[in-house]
Coordinates of C-alpha atoms and ligand atoms in Angstrom, one line a residue:
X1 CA 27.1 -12.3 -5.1
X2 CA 25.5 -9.4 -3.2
X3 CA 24.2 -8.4 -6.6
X4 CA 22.3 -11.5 -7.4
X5 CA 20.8 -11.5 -3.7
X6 CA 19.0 -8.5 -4.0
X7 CA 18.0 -9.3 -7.8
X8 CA 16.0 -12.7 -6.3
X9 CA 14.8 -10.1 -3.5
X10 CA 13.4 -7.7 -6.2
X11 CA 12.0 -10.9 -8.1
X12 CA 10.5 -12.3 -5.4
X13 CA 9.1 -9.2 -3.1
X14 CA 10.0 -5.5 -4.8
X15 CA 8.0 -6.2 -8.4
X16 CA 7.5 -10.0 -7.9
X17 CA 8.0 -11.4 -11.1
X18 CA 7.8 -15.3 -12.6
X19 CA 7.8 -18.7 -10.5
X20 CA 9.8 -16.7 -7.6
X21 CA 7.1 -13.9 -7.7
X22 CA 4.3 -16.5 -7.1
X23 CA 6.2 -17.8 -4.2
X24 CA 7.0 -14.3 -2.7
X25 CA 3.0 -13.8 -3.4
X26 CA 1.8 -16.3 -1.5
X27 CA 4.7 -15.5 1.5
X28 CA 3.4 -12.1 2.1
X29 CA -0.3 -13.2 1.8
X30 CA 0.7 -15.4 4.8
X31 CA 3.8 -13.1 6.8
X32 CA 2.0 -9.7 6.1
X33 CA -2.2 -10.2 6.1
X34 CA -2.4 -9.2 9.7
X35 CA -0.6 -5.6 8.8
X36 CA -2.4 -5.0 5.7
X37 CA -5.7 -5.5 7.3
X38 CA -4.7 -3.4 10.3
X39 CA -4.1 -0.5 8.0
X40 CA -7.4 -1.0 6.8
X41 CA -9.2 -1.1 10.0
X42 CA -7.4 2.1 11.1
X43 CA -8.3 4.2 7.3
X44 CA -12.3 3.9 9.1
X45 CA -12.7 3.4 5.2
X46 CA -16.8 4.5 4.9
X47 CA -18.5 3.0 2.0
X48 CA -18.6 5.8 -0.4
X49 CA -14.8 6.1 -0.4
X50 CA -12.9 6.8 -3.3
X51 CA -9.7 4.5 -2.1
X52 CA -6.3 3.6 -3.7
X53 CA -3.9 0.6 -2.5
X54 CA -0.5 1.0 -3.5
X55 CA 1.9 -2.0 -4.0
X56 CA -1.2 -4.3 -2.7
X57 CA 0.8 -7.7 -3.9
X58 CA -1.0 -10.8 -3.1
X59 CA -4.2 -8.1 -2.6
X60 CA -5.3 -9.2 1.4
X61 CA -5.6 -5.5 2.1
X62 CA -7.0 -4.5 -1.2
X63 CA -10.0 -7.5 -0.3
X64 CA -10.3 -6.1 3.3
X65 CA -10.6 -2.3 2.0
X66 CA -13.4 -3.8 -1.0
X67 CA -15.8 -5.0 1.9
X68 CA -15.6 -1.4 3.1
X69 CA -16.0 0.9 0.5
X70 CA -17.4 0.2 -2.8
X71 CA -14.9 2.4 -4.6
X72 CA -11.2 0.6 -4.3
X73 CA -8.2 0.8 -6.9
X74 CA -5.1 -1.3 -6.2
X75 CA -2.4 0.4 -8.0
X76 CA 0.7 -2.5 -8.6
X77 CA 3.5 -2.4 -11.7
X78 CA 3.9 -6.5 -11.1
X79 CA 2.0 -8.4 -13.7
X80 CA 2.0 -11.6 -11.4
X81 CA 0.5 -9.9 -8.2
X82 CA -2.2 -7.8 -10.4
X83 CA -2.9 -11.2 -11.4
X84 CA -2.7 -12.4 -8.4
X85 CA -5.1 -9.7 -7.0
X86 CA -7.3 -10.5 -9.8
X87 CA -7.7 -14.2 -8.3
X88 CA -8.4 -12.8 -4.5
X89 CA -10.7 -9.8 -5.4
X90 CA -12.7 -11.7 -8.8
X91 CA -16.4 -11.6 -6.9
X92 CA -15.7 -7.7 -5.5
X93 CA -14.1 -7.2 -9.6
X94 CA -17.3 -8.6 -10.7
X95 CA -19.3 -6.2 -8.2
X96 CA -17.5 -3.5 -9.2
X97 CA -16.2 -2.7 -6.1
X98 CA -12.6 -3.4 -6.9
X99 CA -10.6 -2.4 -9.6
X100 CA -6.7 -2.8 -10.8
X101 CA -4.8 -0.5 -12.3
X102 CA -0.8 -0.9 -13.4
X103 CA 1.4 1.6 -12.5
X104 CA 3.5 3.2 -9.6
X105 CA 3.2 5.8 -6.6
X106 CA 4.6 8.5 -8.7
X107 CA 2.5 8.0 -11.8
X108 CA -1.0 7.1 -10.9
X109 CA -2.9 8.2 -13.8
X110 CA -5.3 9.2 -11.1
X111 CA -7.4 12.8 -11.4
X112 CA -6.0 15.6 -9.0
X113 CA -8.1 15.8 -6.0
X114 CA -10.5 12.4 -6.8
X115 CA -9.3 10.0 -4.0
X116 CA -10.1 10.0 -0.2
X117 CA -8.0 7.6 1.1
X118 CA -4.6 6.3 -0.1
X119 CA -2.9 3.2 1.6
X120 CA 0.2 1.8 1.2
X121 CA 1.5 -1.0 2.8
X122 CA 5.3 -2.7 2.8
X123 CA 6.0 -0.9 -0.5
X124 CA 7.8 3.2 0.3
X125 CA 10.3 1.6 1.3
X126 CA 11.1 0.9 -2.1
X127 CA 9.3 3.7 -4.2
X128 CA 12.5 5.4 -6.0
X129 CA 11.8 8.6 -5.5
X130 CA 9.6 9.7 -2.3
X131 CA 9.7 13.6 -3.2
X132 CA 8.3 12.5 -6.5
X133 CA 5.7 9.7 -4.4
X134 CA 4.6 12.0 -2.0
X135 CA 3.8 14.7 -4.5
X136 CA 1.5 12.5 -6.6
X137 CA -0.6 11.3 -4.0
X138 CA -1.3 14.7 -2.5
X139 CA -2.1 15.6 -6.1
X140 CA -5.1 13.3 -6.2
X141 CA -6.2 13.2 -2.9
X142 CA -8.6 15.7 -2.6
X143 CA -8.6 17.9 0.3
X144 CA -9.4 16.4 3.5
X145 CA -8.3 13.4 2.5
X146 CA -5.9 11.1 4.5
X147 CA -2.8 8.5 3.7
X148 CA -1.9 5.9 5.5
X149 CA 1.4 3.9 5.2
X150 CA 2.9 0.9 6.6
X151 CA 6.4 -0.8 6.5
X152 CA 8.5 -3.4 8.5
X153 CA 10.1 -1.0 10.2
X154 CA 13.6 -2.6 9.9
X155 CA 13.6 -1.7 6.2
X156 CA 12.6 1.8 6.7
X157 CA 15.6 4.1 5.8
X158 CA 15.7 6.9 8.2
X159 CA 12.8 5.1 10.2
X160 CA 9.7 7.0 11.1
X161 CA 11.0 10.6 11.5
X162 CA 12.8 10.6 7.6
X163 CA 8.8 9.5 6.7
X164 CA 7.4 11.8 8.4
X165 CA 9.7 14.8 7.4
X166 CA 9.2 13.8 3.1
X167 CA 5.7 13.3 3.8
X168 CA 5.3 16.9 5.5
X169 CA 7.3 18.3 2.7
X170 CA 4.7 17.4 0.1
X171 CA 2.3 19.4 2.0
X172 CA 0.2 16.8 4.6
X173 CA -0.6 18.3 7.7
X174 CA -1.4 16.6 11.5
X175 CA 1.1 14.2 10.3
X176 CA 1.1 11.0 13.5
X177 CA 3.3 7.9 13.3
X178 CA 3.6 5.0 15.8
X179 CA 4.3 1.5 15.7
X180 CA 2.5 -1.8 15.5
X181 CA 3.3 -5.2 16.8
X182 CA 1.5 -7.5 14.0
X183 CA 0.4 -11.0 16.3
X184 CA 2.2 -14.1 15.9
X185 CA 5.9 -15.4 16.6
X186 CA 8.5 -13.4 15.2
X187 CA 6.7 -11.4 12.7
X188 CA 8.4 -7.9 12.0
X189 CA 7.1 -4.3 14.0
X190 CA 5.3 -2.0 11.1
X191 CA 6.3 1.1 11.3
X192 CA 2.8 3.1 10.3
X193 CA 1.7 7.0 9.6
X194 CA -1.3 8.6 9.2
X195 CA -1.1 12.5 7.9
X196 CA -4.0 14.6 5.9
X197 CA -4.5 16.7 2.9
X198 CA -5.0 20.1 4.4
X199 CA -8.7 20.9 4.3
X200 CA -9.5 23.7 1.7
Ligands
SAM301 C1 7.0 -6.1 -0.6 S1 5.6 -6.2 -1.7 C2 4.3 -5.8 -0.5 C3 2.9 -6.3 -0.9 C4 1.8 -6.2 0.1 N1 1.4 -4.8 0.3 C5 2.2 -6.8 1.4 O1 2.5 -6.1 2.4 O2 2.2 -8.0 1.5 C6 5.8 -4.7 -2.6 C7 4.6 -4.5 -3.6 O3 4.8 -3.1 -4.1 C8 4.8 -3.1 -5.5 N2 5.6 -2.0 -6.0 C9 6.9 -2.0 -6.3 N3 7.3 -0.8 -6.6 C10 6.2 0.1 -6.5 C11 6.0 1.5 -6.7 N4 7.0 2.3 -7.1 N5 4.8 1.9 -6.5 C12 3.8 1.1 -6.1 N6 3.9 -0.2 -5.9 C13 5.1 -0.7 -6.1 C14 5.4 -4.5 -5.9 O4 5.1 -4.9 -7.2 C15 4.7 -5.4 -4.8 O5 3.5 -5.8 -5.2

């Protein structure tokens, strides 16, 4: 029983896949906008950033961060959310300002040092490997650069501190966490962190 509980989850919300994908799409386009856009608002994206969304589902924050800089990669292994993102982003797609990419954390196909700002939102919480995650994205940020992450903090194993301490062992410096209470009735505290690619 527990076993086909967290195979819907997966379908629905971990790699959102057929009809249940499309409804766990449009869920966290609704339940998880106002985080995904925060995130945004605090990367101070600038318009000639290089950016890459990880895991950006339904795509709200991968739209927000495309009418900021003109440079945005949303990086997703789900067919039905690139597709989905494809829908929400087609007139920034068509600009060029947005552009979709499958694949995972730990295998971005990304150059080493290309990238100025990674976001990832609702999504390490469920990376398989955050030694292997973490090591990626400081390989293409380049120095300088900055991540930013967010998840419901009730799903964070180890909470903000086990972050913190795997994201300080793949070498980010002036690493800062807090918490965020997204508005509306019940909707679930993000647990967020900001840390840097050390500068030269
Ligand atoms: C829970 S959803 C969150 C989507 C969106 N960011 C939000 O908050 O509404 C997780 C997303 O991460 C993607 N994902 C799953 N495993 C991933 C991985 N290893 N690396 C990057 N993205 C991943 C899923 O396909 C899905 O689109």
């Amino acid at each position: 029983m527990a076993n086909i509980g967290i195979r819907l989850l997966e379908k629905s919300f971990g790699r959102p896949s057929g009809p249940l994908g499309r409804v766990g799409g449009w869920l966290m386009a609704w339940r998880n906008a106002a985080t995904e856009r925060h995130l945004v608002d605090v990367a101070e994206l600038r318009q000639q950033d290089v950016v890459l969304i990880l895991g950006p589902g339904p795509g709200v924050g991968l739209e927000a961060a495309g009418e900021r800089s003109g440079h945005v990669i949303g990086i997703d292994p789900s067919e039905v959310m690139l597709t989905s993102c494809r829908r929400r982003c087609a007139e920034l797609i068509r600009r060029g300002r947005v552009r979709l990419v499958r694949g995972v954390a730990d295998d971005t196909g990304r150059p080493a040092g290309s990238v100025d700002a990674v976001l990832a939102v609702n999504n390490v919480q469920i990376w398989p490997d955050w030694r292997a995650g973490f090591g990626e994205l400081h390989r293409v940020l380049r120095p300088g650069g900055r991540l930013l992450l967010s998840a419901h903090e009730k799903w964070l194993p180890g909470g903000l501190p086990a972050l913190a301490a795997a994201v300080e062992q793949a070498g980010f410096e002036e690493i800062q966490t807090w918490t965020w209470e997204p508005p509306g009735r019940g909707a679930a505290t993000a647990a967020q962190l900001r840390a840097w690619r050390a500068d030269g």
